[in-house]
Amino acid sequence: MTQHENTPDGSGRPSRRIFLRGAMAGTAAAAGLGVSGAWAGSAAAAPGGFPDYRHLKPLLTPSQLRYNPTGEIIFPCIRGVYDRLSSPLGRYYLYYAPHDAPGGICLAYGDSLEGPFTEYHANPLVANDWQPHYKVSHVSSPHVLWNEDVREMWLYFHGENHTTRLARSKDGITFTYDRTVLTKDMLPAGTNETSYARVFRHDLPARGARYVMLFMVNNQSNHRDIGWGWSADGRAWTFAQQPLIRHSDVGVNNLSGPHLLTRGSSAYVVYHTGKENGGNMLISEVGNDFSRREHLGVFYDSSSAAPENGRAASPSFGTDRGVPYMVYEAGERLGGSIAVARG
């Protein structure tokens, strides 16, 4: 692991992306980490040398939340803010949302990735009616990127299921609307869903790009694949017209919840399958330039026991004092909790 690299702000501190990549290069055994949880031994080792994540506990359960319009929450995004924002509410911000109407982009905060997390008192941060920009049935799937270039939190979120938008914030709480960044009309005719997008700082010099977007794409076949795009600034995007990973490539009906991980000189995509195909997270190596398609198998094997009940989905990754964690959906789609696993 490179211990120090110059960051865009010239601080000399290692970027969080480099730190996370280095943490993932070691295994839990090598780090001497303990494992806790009622069924911590259930997860299979991840391929590619990534940590063997083990479930710890739920972090957020809908019935315990003040803002709970639909009884369900999805798509966590965890971000360390202690060294980025002035006077944050906690060391870590956890973004999430209900999916069904009206949805709403929400925030919880805490000082450890193992919790506890406190619900922000004025959720939702972003609602389904934001005049004069849009009025939709719901907004959901928050992904927040720390944009080092402008030192802002950039929020990508969907609503409706065929449109992804961008909003920006200096404090991670109050957001200013920016623009639409992805719609179904930017993909081939017949595309009807382009949602659950996550954006990552990742250089693709041959494409003149510094950011990569991964998202779920659906069409009239009603089989969901992983799409992708690239951008120089995170605002204006070019999208591949063919999926990055097709459901048929890995022998399942649907794929969703993609997340980019880097290790060494290569890049990987982690994504989940539907419960009918095991409800696990899989991993594919795409290479640092996204030219590879090597499907490596199960990244995280969901347990049949509660709270996963045969489904683990939509991972987001972080480190807490050098220990790698994965925050994810545990349980039935639209019927589970936000949980944490430790590597």
CSV table of C-alpha atoms in Angstrom, one decimal:
chain,number,residue,atom,x,y,z
A,1,MET,CA,0.0,0.0,0.0
A,2,THR,CA,1.2,3.5,-0.8
A,3,GLN,CA,1.2,5.2,2.6
A,4,HIS,CA,1.2,8.8,1.3
A,5,GLU,CA,0.2,10.3,-2.0
A,6,ASN,CA,-0.4,13.9,-2.8
A,7,THR,CA,-4.1,14.7,-2.8
A,8,PRO,CA,-5.6,17.4,-5.1
A,9,ASP,CA,-5.7,19.8,-2.2
A,10,GLY,CA,-1.9,19.4,-1.7
A,11,SER,CA,-2.3,18.1,1.9
A,12,GLY,CA,0.0,15.2,1.4
A,13,ARG,CA,-2.5,12.9,3.2
A,14,PRO,CA,-3.4,9.7,1.5
A,15,SER,CA,-6.7,10.0,-0.3
A,16,ARG,CA,-9.6,7.9,1.2
A,17,ARG,CA,-9.7,6.0,-2.1
A,18,ILE,CA,-6.1,4.9,-1.8
A,19,PHE,CA,-6.6,4.1,1.9
A,20,LEU,CA,-9.6,1.9,1.2
A,21,ARG,CA,-7.9,0.2,-1.6
A,22,GLY,CA,-4.9,-0.6,0.6
A,23,ALA,CA,-7.1,-1.9,3.4
A,24,MET,CA,-8.8,-4.3,1.1
A,25,ALA,CA,-5.5,-5.7,-0.1
A,26,GLY,CA,-5.0,-7.4,3.2
A,27,THR,CA,-7.1,-10.1,4.6
A,28,ALA,CA,-8.8,-10.1,8.0
A,29,ALA,CA,-6.5,-12.9,9.2
A,30,ALA,CA,-3.4,-11.0,8.3
A,31,ALA,CA,-4.7,-8.0,10.2
A,32,GLY,CA,-5.5,-10.0,13.2
A,33,LEU,CA,-9.1,-8.9,13.3
A,34,GLY,CA,-11.7,-10.5,15.6
A,35,VAL,CA,-15.1,-11.5,14.3
A,36,SER,CA,-18.4,-11.1,16.1
A,37,GLY,CA,-22.0,-11.6,15.3
A,38,ALA,CA,-24.5,-14.4,15.8
A,39,TRP,CA,-23.6,-16.2,12.5
A,40,ALA,CA,-20.2,-14.5,11.6
A,41,GLY,CA,-18.9,-17.7,10.1
A,42,SER,CA,-21.4,-17.9,7.3
A,43,ALA,CA,-19.8,-15.7,4.6
A,44,ALA,CA,-17.5,-17.3,2.1
A,45,ALA,CA,-14.1,-15.7,1.4
A,46,ALA,CA,-14.2,-13.1,-1.3
A,47,PRO,CA,-12.1,-13.8,-4.5
A,48,GLY,CA,-9.3,-11.5,-5.6
A,49,GLY,CA,-7.8,-11.1,-2.2
A,50,PHE,CA,-10.5,-8.8,-0.8
A,51,PRO,CA,-11.6,-9.1,2.8
A,52,ASP,CA,-13.8,-11.9,4.0
A,53,TYR,CA,-16.7,-9.7,5.2
A,54,ARG,CA,-18.7,-11.1,8.1
A,55,HIS,CA,-22.1,-9.7,9.2
A,56,LEU,CA,-22.1,-7.8,12.5
A,57,LYS,CA,-25.5,-6.3,13.1
A,58,PRO,CA,-28.3,-4.1,11.7
A,59,LEU,CA,-27.6,-0.4,11.8
A,60,LEU,CA,-31.0,1.1,10.7
A,61,THR,CA,-34.4,-0.6,10.9
A,62,PRO,CA,-37.4,1.3,9.4
A,63,SER,CA,-39.7,0.8,12.4
A,64,GLN,CA,-37.2,2.6,14.6
A,65,LEU,CA,-37.1,5.7,12.3
A,66,ARG,CA,-39.0,8.9,12.7
A,67,TYR,CA,-39.2,9.5,9.0
A,68,ASN,CA,-40.8,6.2,7.8
A,69,PRO,CA,-43.4,6.8,5.1
A,70,THR,CA,-43.4,3.3,3.6
A,71,GLY,CA,-41.9,0.9,6.2
A,72,GLU,CA,-38.9,0.2,4.0
A,73,ILE,CA,-35.4,1.6,3.3
A,74,ILE,CA,-32.7,0.8,0.7
A,75,PHE,CA,-29.4,1.7,-0.8
A,76,PRO,CA,-27.0,2.8,1.9
A,77,CYS,CA,-24.0,5.1,1.2
A,78,ILE,CA,-21.5,5.5,3.9
A,79,ARG,CA,-19.0,8.4,4.0
A,80,GLY,CA,-16.3,9.5,6.4
A,81,VAL,CA,-16.6,13.2,6.9
A,82,TYR,CA,-14.5,13.9,10.0
A,83,ASP,CA,-11.6,15.2,8.0
A,84,ARG,CA,-13.6,16.8,5.2
A,85,LEU,CA,-16.4,18.9,6.7
A,86,SER,CA,-16.4,21.7,9.3
A,87,SER,CA,-18.2,20.6,12.5
A,88,PRO,CA,-19.9,17.5,11.2
A,89,LEU,CA,-22.6,15.8,13.3
A,90,GLY,CA,-20.5,12.7,13.5
A,91,ARG,CA,-17.4,11.0,12.0
A,92,TYR,CA,-19.5,9.2,9.5
A,93,TYR,CA,-22.6,10.1,7.4
A,94,LEU,CA,-24.9,7.3,6.3
A,95,TYR,CA,-27.3,8.2,3.5
A,96,TYR,CA,-30.3,6.0,2.6
A,97,ALA,CA,-33.8,6.3,1.4
A,98,PRO,CA,-37.2,4.6,1.2
A,99,HIS,CA,-37.8,3.5,-2.3
A,100,ASP,CA,-41.6,3.6,-2.7
A,101,ALA,CA,-43.4,6.9,-3.1
A,102,PRO,CA,-42.7,9.4,-1.8
A,103,GLY,CA,-39.2,8.1,-1.0
A,104,GLY,CA,-36.9,10.8,0.2
A,105,ILE,CA,-33.1,11.1,0.6
A,106,CYS,CA,-32.2,10.7,4.3
A,107,LEU,CA,-29.2,10.9,6.6
A,108,ALA,CA,-28.0,9.3,9.8
A,109,TYR,CA,-24.7,10.0,11.6
A,110,GLY,CA,-22.4,8.3,14.0
A,111,ASP,CA,-18.9,8.1,15.3
A,112,SER,CA,-18.2,4.4,14.4
A,113,LEU,CA,-19.0,2.3,11.4
A,114,GLU,CA,-20.3,-0.3,13.9
A,115,GLY,CA,-22.9,2.2,15.1
A,116,PRO,CA,-24.9,3.5,16.7
A,117,PHE,CA,-26.3,5.8,14.1
A,118,THR,CA,-28.6,8.7,14.9
A,119,GLU,CA,-31.4,9.7,12.5
A,120,TYR,CA,-31.1,13.3,11.3
A,121,HIS,CA,-33.9,15.3,12.8
A,122,ALA,CA,-35.1,16.9,9.6
A,123,ASN,CA,-35.2,14.1,7.1
A,124,PRO,CA,-35.7,13.9,4.2
A,125,LEU,CA,-32.8,16.1,3.0
A,126,VAL,CA,-34.2,15.9,-0.6
A,127,ALA,CA,-37.9,15.2,-1.4
A,128,ASN,CA,-39.8,14.1,-4.4
A,129,ASP,CA,-41.0,17.7,-5.1
A,130,TRP,CA,-38.2,20.2,-5.6
A,131,GLN,CA,-39.5,23.2,-7.5
A,132,PRO,CA,-38.8,24.4,-10.1
A,133,HIS,CA,-36.5,21.4,-10.9
A,134,TYR,CA,-38.8,18.4,-10.7
A,135,LYS,CA,-41.9,16.8,-9.2
A,136,VAL,CA,-41.9,13.0,-9.3
A,137,SER,CA,-43.5,10.1,-7.5
A,138,HIS,CA,-40.4,9.3,-5.5
A,139,VAL,CA,-36.7,9.9,-5.1
A,140,SER,CA,-34.3,7.2,-3.9
A,141,SER,CA,-30.9,5.4,-4.1
A,142,PRO,CA,-28.6,8.2,-2.8
A,143,HIS,CA,-24.9,7.9,-3.6
A,144,VAL,CA,-22.7,10.7,-2.3
A,145,LEU,CA,-19.3,11.3,-3.7
A,146,TRP,CA,-16.7,13.5,-2.0
A,147,ASN,CA,-15.5,15.7,-4.9
A,148,GLU,CA,-12.0,16.7,-3.9
A,149,ASP,CA,-11.8,19.2,-6.8
A,150,VAL,CA,-14.4,21.5,-5.4
A,151,ARG,CA,-14.5,20.1,-1.8
A,152,GLU,CA,-18.2,19.3,-1.9
A,153,MET,CA,-20.5,16.4,-1.3
A,154,TRP,CA,-22.1,15.4,-4.6
A,155,LEU,CA,-25.4,13.5,-4.3
A,156,TYR,CA,-26.5,11.3,-7.2
A,157,PHE,CA,-30.1,10.0,-6.8
A,158,HIS,CA,-32.9,8.6,-9.0
A,159,GLY,CA,-36.6,9.6,-9.5
A,160,GLU,CA,-38.3,8.3,-11.5
A,161,ASN,CA,-36.6,5.0,-12.1
A,162,HIS,CA,-35.4,6.2,-15.5
A,163,THR,CA,-33.7,9.5,-14.4
A,164,THR,CA,-30.6,10.2,-12.3
A,165,ARG,CA,-30.0,13.7,-10.9
A,166,LEU,CA,-27.1,15.5,-9.2
A,167,ALA,CA,-27.3,17.9,-6.2
A,168,ARG,CA,-24.3,19.5,-4.4
A,169,SER,CA,-23.5,20.4,-0.8
A,170,LYS,CA,-20.8,22.0,1.3
A,171,ASP,CA,-21.9,20.4,4.5
A,172,GLY,CA,-23.5,17.1,3.4
A,173,ILE,CA,-26.9,18.2,4.7
A,174,THR,CA,-28.1,21.2,2.6
A,175,PHE,CA,-28.1,20.5,-1.1
A,176,THR,CA,-28.3,22.7,-4.1
A,177,TYR,CA,-29.8,21.2,-7.3
A,178,ASP,CA,-27.4,20.9,-10.2
A,179,ARG,CA,-28.7,18.9,-13.2
A,180,THR,CA,-30.0,15.7,-14.7
A,181,VAL,CA,-27.0,13.4,-15.5
A,182,LEU,CA,-28.6,10.2,-16.8
A,183,THR,CA,-31.9,9.2,-18.5
A,184,LYS,CA,-33.2,6.2,-20.3
A,185,ASP,CA,-33.1,8.3,-23.5
A,186,MET,CA,-29.3,8.3,-23.3
A,187,LEU,CA,-29.3,4.5,-23.8
A,188,PRO,CA,-30.6,2.4,-26.7
A,189,ALA,CA,-34.3,2.5,-27.7
A,190,GLY,CA,-36.4,0.3,-25.4
A,191,THR,CA,-34.5,1.1,-22.3
A,192,ASN,CA,-37.0,1.8,-19.5
A,193,GLU,CA,-34.9,1.9,-16.3
A,194,THR,CA,-31.6,3.6,-15.5
A,195,SER,CA,-31.2,3.9,-11.8
A,196,TYR,CA,-29.2,2.9,-8.6
A,197,ALA,CA,-26.2,4.9,-9.9
A,198,ARG,CA,-22.9,5.2,-8.0
A,199,VAL,CA,-20.1,7.5,-9.2
A,200,PHE,CA,-16.4,7.0,-8.4
A,201,ARG,CA,-13.2,9.0,-8.9
A,202,HIS,CA,-11.4,6.7,-11.4
A,203,ASP,CA,-9.1,7.8,-14.2
A,204,LEU,CA,-9.6,6.6,-17.8
A,205,PRO,CA,-7.0,8.5,-19.7
A,206,ALA,CA,-7.9,7.0,-23.1
A,207,ARG,CA,-11.4,8.4,-22.7
A,208,GLY,CA,-10.4,11.7,-21.2
A,209,ALA,CA,-12.3,10.8,-18.1
A,210,ARG,CA,-11.7,11.1,-14.3
A,211,TYR,CA,-15.1,9.7,-13.1
A,212,VAL,CA,-16.9,6.5,-13.7
A,213,MET,CA,-20.7,5.8,-13.2
A,214,LEU,CA,-22.1,2.3,-12.6
A,215,PHE,CA,-25.9,1.8,-12.6
A,216,MET,CA,-28.7,-0.7,-13.2
A,217,VAL,CA,-30.2,-0.8,-16.7
A,218,ASN,CA,-33.4,-2.5,-17.8
A,219,ASN,CA,-35.3,-2.8,-21.1
A,220,GLN,CA,-38.3,-4.6,-22.6
A,221,SER,CA,-36.7,-8.0,-21.9
A,222,ASN,CA,-37.2,-7.2,-18.2
A,223,HIS,CA,-33.8,-8.6,-17.3
A,224,ARG,CA,-31.6,-6.1,-15.4
A,225,ASP,CA,-27.9,-5.5,-16.3
A,226,ILE,CA,-25.1,-3.3,-15.1
A,227,GLY,CA,-24.5,-0.2,-17.3
A,228,TRP,CA,-21.7,2.3,-17.2
A,229,GLY,CA,-20.5,5.7,-18.3
A,230,TRP,CA,-17.5,8.1,-17.9
A,231,SER,CA,-17.0,11.8,-17.4
A,232,ALA,CA,-14.3,14.4,-17.1
A,233,ASP,CA,-16.1,16.4,-14.4
A,234,GLY,CA,-18.8,14.3,-12.9
A,235,ARG,CA,-21.5,16.4,-14.5
A,236,ALA,CA,-21.5,15.8,-18.3
A,237,TRP,CA,-21.5,12.1,-19.1
A,238,THR,CA,-20.9,9.6,-22.0
A,239,PHE,CA,-22.6,6.2,-21.6
A,240,ALA,CA,-21.7,2.9,-23.2
A,241,GLN,CA,-24.5,1.7,-25.3
A,242,GLN,CA,-24.0,-1.9,-24.3
A,243,PRO,CA,-24.0,-3.2,-20.7
A,244,LEU,CA,-20.7,-3.6,-18.8
A,245,ILE,CA,-22.0,-6.8,-17.2
A,246,ARG,CA,-25.1,-8.7,-18.5
A,247,HIS,CA,-27.3,-10.9,-16.4
A,248,SER,CA,-26.6,-13.7,-18.8
A,249,ASP,CA,-22.9,-13.4,-18.3
A,250,VAL,CA,-23.2,-14.8,-14.8
A,251,GLY,CA,-26.3,-16.9,-15.3
A,252,VAL,CA,-28.9,-15.0,-13.3
A,253,ASN,CA,-32.1,-13.1,-14.1
A,254,ASN,CA,-31.2,-9.6,-12.7
A,255,LEU,CA,-28.2,-7.6,-11.5
A,256,SER,CA,-28.2,-4.4,-9.5
A,257,GLY,CA,-26.4,-2.3,-6.9
A,258,PRO,CA,-23.0,-2.1,-8.6
A,259,HIS,CA,-20.0,-0.7,-6.7
A,260,LEU,CA,-16.4,-0.1,-8.0
A,261,LEU,CA,-13.5,-1.4,-6.0
A,262,THR,CA,-9.8,-1.1,-6.9
A,263,ARG,CA,-6.9,-3.3,-5.8
A,264,GLY,CA,-3.4,-3.1,-7.1
A,265,SER,CA,-3.5,-2.2,-10.7
A,266,SER,CA,-7.0,-3.5,-11.5
A,267,ALA,CA,-10.6,-2.6,-10.9
A,268,TYR,CA,-13.5,-4.7,-9.9
A,269,VAL,CA,-17.3,-4.4,-9.8
A,270,VAL,CA,-19.3,-5.9,-7.0
A,271,TYR,CA,-23.1,-6.2,-7.5
A,272,HIS,CA,-26.0,-8.3,-6.2
A,273,THR,CA,-28.4,-10.8,-7.7
A,274,GLY,CA,-32.1,-11.3,-7.1
A,275,LYS,CA,-33.1,-13.6,-4.3
A,276,GLU,CA,-34.4,-16.1,-6.9
A,277,ASN,CA,-30.8,-16.5,-7.9
A,278,GLY,CA,-29.3,-16.8,-4.5
A,279,GLY,CA,-29.5,-13.2,-3.2
A,280,ASN,CA,-25.7,-13.0,-3.1
A,281,MET,CA,-23.1,-10.4,-4.1
A,282,LEU,CA,-20.9,-11.3,-7.0
A,283,ILE,CA,-17.7,-9.7,-8.3
A,284,SER,CA,-16.2,-9.2,-11.8
A,285,GLU,CA,-12.8,-7.9,-12.7
A,286,VAL,CA,-13.1,-5.2,-15.4
A,287,GLY,CA,-9.5,-4.0,-15.3
A,288,ASN,CA,-8.1,-0.5,-14.6
A,289,ASP,CA,-9.2,0.6,-18.1
A,290,PHE,CA,-12.5,-1.4,-18.0
A,291,SER,CA,-11.4,-3.6,-20.9
A,292,ARG,CA,-11.6,-7.0,-19.0
A,293,ARG,CA,-14.7,-9.1,-18.3
A,294,GLU,CA,-13.6,-11.8,-15.8
A,295,HIS,CA,-16.4,-13.0,-13.6
A,296,LEU,CA,-14.9,-14.3,-10.3
A,297,GLY,CA,-18.0,-15.6,-8.5
A,298,VAL,CA,-19.4,-14.9,-5.1
A,299,PHE,CA,-18.1,-11.9,-3.2
A,300,TYR,CA,-20.4,-12.2,-0.2
A,301,ASP,CA,-22.7,-15.2,0.4
A,302,SER,CA,-25.9,-14.2,2.1
A,303,SER,CA,-27.2,-16.2,5.0
A,304,SER,CA,-30.6,-17.8,5.3
A,305,ALA,CA,-30.8,-16.6,8.9
A,306,ALA,CA,-32.1,-13.2,10.0
A,307,PRO,CA,-31.6,-10.4,9.2
A,308,GLU,CA,-30.3,-11.3,5.7
A,309,ASN,CA,-33.0,-14.0,5.1
A,310,GLY,CA,-31.3,-15.0,1.8
A,311,ARG,CA,-30.5,-11.6,0.5
A,312,ALA,CA,-27.6,-9.2,0.8
A,313,ALA,CA,-27.5,-6.2,-1.6
A,314,SER,CA,-26.3,-2.7,-2.5
A,315,PRO,CA,-23.0,-2.6,-0.8
A,316,SER,CA,-21.1,0.6,0.3
A,317,PHE,CA,-17.6,0.4,1.7
A,318,GLY,CA,-15.5,2.3,4.2
A,319,THR,CA,-12.8,2.0,6.7
A,320,ASP,CA,-12.8,2.9,10.4
A,321,ARG,CA,-9.4,3.4,12.0
A,322,GLY,CA,-7.9,1.0,9.4
A,323,VAL,CA,-10.6,-1.7,9.6
A,324,PRO,CA,-12.6,-2.4,6.4
A,325,TYR,CA,-16.4,-2.4,6.6
A,326,MET,CA,-19.3,-3.0,4.3
A,327,VAL,CA,-22.7,-1.4,4.8
A,328,TYR,CA,-25.5,-3.0,2.9
A,329,GLU,CA,-29.1,-4.0,2.5
A,330,ALA,CA,-30.0,-7.1,4.6
A,331,GLY,CA,-33.2,-9.0,4.0
A,332,GLU,CA,-36.1,-9.0,1.5
A,333,ARG,CA,-36.2,-6.2,-1.0
A,334,LEU,CA,-38.3,-3.4,0.5
A,335,GLY,CA,-38.6,-5.5,3.7
A,336,GLY,CA,-35.2,-5.4,5.3
A,337,SER,CA,-32.7,-3.3,7.2
A,338,ILE,CA,-29.4,-1.5,6.7
A,339,ALA,CA,-26.7,-3.7,8.2
A,340,VAL,CA,-22.9,-3.7,8.6
A,341,ALA,CA,-20.3,-6.4,8.0
A,342,ARG,CA,-16.6,-6.3,9.0
A,343,GLY,CA,-13.6,-7.5,7.0
